[in-house]
GROMACS .gro file of N, CA, C and O in nm:
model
  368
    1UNK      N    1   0.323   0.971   0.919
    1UNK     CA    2   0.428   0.986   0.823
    1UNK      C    3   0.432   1.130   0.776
    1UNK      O    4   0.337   1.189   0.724
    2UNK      N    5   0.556   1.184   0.801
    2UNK     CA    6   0.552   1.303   0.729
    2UNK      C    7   0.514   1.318   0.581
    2UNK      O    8   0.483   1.229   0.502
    3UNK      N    9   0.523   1.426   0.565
    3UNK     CA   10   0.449   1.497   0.387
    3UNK      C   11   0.527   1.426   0.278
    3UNK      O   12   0.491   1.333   0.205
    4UNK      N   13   0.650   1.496   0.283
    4UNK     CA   14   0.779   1.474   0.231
    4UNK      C   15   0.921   1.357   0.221
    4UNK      O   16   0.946   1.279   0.313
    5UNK      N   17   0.975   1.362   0.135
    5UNK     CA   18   1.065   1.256   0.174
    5UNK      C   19   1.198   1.332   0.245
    5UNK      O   20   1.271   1.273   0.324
    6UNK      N   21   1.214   1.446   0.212
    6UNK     CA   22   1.307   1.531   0.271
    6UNK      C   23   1.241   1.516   0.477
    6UNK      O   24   1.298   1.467   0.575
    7UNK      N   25   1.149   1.561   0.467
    7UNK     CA   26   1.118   1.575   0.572
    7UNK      C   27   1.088   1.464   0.650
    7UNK      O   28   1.093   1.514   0.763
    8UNK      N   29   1.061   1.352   0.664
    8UNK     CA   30   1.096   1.194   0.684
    8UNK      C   31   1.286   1.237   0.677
    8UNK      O   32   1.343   1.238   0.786
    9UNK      N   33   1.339   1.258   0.597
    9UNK     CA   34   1.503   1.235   0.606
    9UNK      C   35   1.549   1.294   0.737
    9UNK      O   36   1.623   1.255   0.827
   10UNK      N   37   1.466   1.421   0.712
   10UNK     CA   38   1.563   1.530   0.861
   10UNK      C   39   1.480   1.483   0.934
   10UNK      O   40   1.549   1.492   1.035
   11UNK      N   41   1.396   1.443   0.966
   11UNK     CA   42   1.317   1.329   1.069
   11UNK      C   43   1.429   1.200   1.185
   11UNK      O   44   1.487   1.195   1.294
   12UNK      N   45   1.402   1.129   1.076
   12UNK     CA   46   1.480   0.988   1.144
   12UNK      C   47   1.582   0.941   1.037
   12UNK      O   48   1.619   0.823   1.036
   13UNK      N   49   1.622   1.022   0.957
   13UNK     CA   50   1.698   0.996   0.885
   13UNK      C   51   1.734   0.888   0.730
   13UNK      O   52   1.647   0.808   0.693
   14UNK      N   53   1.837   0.898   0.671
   14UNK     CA   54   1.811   0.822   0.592
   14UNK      C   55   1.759   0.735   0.564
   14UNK      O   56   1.668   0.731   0.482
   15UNK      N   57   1.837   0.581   0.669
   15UNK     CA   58   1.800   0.455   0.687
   15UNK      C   59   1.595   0.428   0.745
   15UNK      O   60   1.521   0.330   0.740
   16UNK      N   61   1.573   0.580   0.796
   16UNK     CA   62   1.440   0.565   0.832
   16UNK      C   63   1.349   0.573   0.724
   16UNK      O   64   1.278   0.478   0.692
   17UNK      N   65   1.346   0.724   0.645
   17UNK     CA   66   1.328   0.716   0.522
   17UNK      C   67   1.321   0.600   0.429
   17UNK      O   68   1.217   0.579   0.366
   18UNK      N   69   1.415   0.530   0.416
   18UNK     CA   70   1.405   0.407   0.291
   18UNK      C   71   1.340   0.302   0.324
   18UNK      O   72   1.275   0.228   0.250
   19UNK      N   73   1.361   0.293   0.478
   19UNK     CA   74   1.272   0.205   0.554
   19UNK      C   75   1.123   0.199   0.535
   19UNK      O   76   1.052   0.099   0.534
   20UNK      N   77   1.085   0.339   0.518
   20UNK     CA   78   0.937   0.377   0.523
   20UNK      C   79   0.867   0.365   0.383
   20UNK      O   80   0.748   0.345   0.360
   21UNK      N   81   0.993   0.386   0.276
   21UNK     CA   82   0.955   0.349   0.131
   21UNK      C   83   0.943   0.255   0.092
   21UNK      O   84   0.868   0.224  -0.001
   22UNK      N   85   1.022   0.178   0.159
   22UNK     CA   86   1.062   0.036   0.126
   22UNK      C   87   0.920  -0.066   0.189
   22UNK      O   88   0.853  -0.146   0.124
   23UNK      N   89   0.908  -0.036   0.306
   23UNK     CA   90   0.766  -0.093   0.400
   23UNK      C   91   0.639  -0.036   0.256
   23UNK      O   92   0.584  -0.128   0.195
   24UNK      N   93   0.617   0.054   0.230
   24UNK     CA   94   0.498   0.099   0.108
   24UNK      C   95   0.500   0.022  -0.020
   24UNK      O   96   0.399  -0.012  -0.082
   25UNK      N   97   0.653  -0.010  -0.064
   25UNK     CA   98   0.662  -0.093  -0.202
   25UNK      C   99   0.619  -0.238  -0.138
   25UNK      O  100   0.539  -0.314  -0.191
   26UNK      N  101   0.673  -0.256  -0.042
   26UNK     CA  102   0.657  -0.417  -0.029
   26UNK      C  103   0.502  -0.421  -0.003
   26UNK      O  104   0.454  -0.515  -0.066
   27UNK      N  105   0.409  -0.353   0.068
   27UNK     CA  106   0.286  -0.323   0.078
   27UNK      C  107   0.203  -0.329  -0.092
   27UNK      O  108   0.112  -0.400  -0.134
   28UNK      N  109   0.273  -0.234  -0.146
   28UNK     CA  110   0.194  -0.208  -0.314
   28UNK      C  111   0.259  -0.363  -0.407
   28UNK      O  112   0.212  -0.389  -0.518
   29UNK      N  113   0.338  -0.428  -0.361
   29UNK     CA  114   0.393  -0.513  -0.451
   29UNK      C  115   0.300  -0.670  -0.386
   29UNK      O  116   0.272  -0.765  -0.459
   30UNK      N  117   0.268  -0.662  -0.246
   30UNK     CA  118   0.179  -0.780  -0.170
   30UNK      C  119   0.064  -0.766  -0.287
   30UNK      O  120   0.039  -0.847  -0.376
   31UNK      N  121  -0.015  -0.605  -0.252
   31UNK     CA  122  -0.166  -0.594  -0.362
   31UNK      C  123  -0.137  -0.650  -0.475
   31UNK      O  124  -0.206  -0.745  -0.510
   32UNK      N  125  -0.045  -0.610  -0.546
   32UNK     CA  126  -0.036  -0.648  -0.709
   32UNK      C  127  -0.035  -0.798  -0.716
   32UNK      O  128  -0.105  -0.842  -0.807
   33UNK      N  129   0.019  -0.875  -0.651
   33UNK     CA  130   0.040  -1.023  -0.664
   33UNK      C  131  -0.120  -1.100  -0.629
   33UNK      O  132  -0.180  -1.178  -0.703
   34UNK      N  133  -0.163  -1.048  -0.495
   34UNK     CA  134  -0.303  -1.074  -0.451
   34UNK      C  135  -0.374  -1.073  -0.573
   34UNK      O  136  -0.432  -1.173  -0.615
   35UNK      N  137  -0.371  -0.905  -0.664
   35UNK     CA  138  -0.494  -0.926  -0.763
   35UNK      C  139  -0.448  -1.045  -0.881
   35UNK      O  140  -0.517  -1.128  -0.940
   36UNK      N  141  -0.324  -1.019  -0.888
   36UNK     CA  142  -0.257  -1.151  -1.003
   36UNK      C  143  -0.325  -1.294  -0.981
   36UNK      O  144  -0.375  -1.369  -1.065
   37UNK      N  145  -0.310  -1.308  -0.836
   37UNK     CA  146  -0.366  -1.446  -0.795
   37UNK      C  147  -0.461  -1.446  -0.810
   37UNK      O  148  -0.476  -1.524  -0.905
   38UNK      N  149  -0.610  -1.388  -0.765
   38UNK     CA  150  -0.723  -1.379  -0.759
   38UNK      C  151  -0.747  -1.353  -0.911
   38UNK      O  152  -0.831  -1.439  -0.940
   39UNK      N  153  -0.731  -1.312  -0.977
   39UNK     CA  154  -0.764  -1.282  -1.117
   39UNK      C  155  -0.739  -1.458  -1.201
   39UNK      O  156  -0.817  -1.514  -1.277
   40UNK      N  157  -0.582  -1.518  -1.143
   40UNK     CA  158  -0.558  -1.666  -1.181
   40UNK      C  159  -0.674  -1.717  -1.133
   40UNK      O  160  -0.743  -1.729  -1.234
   41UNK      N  161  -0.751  -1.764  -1.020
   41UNK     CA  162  -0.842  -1.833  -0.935
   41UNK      C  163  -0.969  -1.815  -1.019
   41UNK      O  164  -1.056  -1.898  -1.045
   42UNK      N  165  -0.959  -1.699  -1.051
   42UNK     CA  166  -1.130  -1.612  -1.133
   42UNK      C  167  -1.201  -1.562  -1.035
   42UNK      O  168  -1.324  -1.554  -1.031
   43UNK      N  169  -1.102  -1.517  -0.931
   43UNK     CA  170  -1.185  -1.443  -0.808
   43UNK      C  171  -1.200  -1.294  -0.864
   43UNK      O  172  -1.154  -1.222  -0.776
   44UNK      N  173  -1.237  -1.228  -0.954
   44UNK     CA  174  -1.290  -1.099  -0.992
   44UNK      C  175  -1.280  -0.983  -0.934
   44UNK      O  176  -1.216  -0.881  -0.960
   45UNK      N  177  -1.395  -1.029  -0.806
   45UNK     CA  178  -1.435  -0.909  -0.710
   45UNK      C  179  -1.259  -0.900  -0.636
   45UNK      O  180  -1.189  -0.799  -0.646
   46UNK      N  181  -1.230  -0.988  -0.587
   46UNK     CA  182  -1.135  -0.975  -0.542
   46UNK      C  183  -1.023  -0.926  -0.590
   46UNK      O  184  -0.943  -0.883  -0.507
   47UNK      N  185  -0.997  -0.920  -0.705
   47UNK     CA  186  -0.888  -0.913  -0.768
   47UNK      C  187  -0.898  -0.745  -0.817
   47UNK      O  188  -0.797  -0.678  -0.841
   48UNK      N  189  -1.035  -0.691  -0.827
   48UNK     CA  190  -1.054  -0.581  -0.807
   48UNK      C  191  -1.067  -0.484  -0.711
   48UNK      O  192  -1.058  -0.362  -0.728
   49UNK      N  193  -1.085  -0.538  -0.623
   49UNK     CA  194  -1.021  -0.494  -0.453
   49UNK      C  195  -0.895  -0.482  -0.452
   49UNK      O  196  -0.856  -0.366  -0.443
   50UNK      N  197  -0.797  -0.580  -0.458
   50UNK     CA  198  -0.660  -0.577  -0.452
   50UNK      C  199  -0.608  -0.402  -0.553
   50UNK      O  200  -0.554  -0.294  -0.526
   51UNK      N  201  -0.665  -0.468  -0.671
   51UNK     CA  202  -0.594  -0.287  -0.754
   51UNK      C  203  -0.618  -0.136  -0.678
   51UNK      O  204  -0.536  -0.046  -0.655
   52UNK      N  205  -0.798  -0.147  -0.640
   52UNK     CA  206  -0.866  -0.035  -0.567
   52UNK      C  207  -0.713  -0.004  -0.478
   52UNK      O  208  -0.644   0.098  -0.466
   53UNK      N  209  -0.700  -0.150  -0.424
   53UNK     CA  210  -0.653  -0.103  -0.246
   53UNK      C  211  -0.503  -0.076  -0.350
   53UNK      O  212  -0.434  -0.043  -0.253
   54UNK      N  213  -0.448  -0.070  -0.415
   54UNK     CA  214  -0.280  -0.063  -0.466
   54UNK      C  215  -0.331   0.080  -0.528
   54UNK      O  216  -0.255   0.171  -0.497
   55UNK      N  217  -0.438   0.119  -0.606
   55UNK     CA  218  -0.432   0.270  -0.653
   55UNK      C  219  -0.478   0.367  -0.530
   55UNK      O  220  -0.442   0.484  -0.520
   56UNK      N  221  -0.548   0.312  -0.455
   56UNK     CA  222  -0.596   0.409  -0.334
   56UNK      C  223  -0.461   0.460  -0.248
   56UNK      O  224  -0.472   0.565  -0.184
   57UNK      N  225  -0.304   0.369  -0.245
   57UNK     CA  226  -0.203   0.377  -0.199
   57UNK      C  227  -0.117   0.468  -0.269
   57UNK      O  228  -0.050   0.546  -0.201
   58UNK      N  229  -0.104   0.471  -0.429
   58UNK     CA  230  -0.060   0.525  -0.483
   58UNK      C  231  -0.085   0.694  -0.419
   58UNK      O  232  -0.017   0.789  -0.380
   59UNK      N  233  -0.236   0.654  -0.438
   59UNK     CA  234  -0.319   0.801  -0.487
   59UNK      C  235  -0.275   0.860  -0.362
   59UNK      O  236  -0.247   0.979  -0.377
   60UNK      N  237  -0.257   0.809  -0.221
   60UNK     CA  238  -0.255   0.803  -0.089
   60UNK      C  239  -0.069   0.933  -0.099
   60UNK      O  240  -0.048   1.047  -0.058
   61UNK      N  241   0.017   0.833  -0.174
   61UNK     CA  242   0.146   0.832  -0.147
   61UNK      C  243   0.166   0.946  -0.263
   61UNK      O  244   0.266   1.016  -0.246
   62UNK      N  245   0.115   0.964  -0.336
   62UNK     CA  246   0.112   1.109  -0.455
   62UNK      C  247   0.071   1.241  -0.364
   62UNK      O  248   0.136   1.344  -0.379
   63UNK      N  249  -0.045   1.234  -0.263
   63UNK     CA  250  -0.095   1.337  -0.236
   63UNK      C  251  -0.003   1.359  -0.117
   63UNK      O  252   0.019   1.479  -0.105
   64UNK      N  253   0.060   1.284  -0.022
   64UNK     CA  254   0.148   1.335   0.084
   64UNK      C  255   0.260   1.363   0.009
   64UNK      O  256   0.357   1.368   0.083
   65UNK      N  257   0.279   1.377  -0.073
   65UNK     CA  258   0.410   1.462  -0.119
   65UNK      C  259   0.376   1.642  -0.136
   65UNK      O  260   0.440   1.746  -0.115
   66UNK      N  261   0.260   1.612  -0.177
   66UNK     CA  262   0.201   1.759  -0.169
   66UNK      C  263   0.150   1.860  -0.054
   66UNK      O  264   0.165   1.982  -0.057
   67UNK      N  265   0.080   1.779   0.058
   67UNK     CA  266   0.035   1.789   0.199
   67UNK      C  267   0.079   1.687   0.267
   67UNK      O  268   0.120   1.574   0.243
   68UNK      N  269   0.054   1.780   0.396
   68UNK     CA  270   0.078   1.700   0.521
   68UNK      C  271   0.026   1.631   0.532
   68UNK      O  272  -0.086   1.634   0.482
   69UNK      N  273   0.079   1.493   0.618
   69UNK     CA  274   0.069   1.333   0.649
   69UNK      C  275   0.037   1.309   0.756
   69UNK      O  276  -0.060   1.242   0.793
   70UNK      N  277   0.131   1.371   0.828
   70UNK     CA  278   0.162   1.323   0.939
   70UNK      C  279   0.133   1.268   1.071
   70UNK      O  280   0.202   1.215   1.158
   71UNK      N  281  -0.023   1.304   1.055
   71UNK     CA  282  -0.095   1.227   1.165
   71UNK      C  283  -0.204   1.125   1.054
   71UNK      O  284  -0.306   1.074   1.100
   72UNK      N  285  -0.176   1.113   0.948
   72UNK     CA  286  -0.288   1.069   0.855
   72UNK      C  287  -0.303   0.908   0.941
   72UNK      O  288  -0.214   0.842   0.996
   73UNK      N  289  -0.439   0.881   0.926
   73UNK     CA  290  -0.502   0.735   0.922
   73UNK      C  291  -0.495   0.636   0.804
   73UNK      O  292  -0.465   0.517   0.795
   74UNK      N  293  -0.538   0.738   0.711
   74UNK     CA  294  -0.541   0.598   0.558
   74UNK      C  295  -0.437   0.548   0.522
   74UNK      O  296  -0.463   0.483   0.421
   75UNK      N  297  -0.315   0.539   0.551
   75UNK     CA  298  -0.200   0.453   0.478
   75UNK      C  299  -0.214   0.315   0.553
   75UNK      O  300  -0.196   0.208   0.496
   76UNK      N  301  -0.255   0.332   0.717
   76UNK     CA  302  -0.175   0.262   0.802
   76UNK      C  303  -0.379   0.186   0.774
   76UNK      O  304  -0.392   0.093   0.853
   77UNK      N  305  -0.484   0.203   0.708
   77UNK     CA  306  -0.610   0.128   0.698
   77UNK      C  307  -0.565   0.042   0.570
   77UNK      O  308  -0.588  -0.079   0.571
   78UNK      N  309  -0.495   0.107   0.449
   78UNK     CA  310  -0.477   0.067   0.352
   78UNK      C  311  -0.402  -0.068   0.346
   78UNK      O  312  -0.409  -0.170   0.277
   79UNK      N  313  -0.321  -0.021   0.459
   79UNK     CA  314  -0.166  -0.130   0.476
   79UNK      C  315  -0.258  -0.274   0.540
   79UNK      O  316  -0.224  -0.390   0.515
   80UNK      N  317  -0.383  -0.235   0.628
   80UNK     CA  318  -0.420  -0.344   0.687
   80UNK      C  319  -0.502  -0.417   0.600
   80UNK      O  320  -0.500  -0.539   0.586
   81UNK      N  321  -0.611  -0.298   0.513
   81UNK     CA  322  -0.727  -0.369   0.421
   81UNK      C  323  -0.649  -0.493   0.345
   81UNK      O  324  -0.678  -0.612   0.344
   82UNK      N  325  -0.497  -0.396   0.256
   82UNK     CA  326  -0.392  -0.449   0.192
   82UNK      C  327  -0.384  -0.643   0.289
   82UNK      O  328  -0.433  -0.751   0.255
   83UNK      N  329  -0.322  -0.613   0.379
   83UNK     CA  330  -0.308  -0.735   0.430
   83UNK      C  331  -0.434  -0.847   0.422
   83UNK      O  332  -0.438  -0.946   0.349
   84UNK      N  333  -0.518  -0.808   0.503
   84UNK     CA  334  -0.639  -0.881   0.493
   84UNK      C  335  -0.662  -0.925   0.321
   84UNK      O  336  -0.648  -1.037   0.274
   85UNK      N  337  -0.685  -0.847   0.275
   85UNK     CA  338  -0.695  -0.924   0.092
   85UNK      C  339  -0.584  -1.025   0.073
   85UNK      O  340  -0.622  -1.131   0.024
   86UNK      N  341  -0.459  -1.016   0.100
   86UNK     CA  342  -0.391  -1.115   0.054
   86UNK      C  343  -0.401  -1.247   0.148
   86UNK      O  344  -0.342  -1.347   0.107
   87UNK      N  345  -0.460  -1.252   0.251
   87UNK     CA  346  -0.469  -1.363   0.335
   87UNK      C  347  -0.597  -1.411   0.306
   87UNK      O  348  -0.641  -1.514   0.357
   88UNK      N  349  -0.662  -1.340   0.225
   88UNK     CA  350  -0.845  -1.386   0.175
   88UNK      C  351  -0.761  -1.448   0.054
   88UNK      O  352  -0.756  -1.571   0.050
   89UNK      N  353  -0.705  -1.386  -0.031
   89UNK     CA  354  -0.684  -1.530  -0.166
   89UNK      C  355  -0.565  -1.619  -0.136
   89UNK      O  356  -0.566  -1.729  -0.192
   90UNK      N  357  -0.462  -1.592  -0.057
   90UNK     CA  358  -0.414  -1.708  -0.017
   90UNK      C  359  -0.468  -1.826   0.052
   90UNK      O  360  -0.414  -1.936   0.064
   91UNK      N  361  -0.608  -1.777   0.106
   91UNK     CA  362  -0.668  -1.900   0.127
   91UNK      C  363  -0.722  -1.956   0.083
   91UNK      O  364  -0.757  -2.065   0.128
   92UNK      N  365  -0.769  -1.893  -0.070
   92UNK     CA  366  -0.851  -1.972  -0.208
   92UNK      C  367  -0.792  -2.060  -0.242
   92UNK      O  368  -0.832  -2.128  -0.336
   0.00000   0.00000   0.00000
């Protein structure tokens, strides 16, 4: 992912751009519900994983605005850790 949102735009363009924002919210909005649930259940640890993994994204998506991305690894570990947690308390 590029740095920038400009640069994602002159990339692949608009529709790619929103695409790519849009794929990150639905990603940060999966974590938030995971820790909601897990926190309902009284799964703790878990529910503190879920935030880690939603501020580690933030923190992730703050700093590529500043530097380059574009070959980065951690969004696309985050997006998976992300997944895996919500399929661990949906199965609680």
């Amino acid at each position: 992912m590029p740095s920038a949102v400009p640069g994602r735009v002159a990339e692949v363009g608009l529709p790619g751009a929103l695409s790519c924002v849009g794929f990150l919210i639905s990603v940060a909005i999966a974590a938030s519900r995971a820790a909601r649930r897990a926190r309902q259940l009284g799964d703790h640890d878990m529910a503190r994983l879920a935030y880690a993994f939603l501020l580690a994204l933030f923190g992730w998506a703050t700093a590529a605005i500043f530097l380059s991305s574009e070959t980065s690894r951690p969004p696309w570990v985050l997006v998976g850790a992300t997944g895996a947690t919500v399929a661990v308390v949906r199965r609680s």
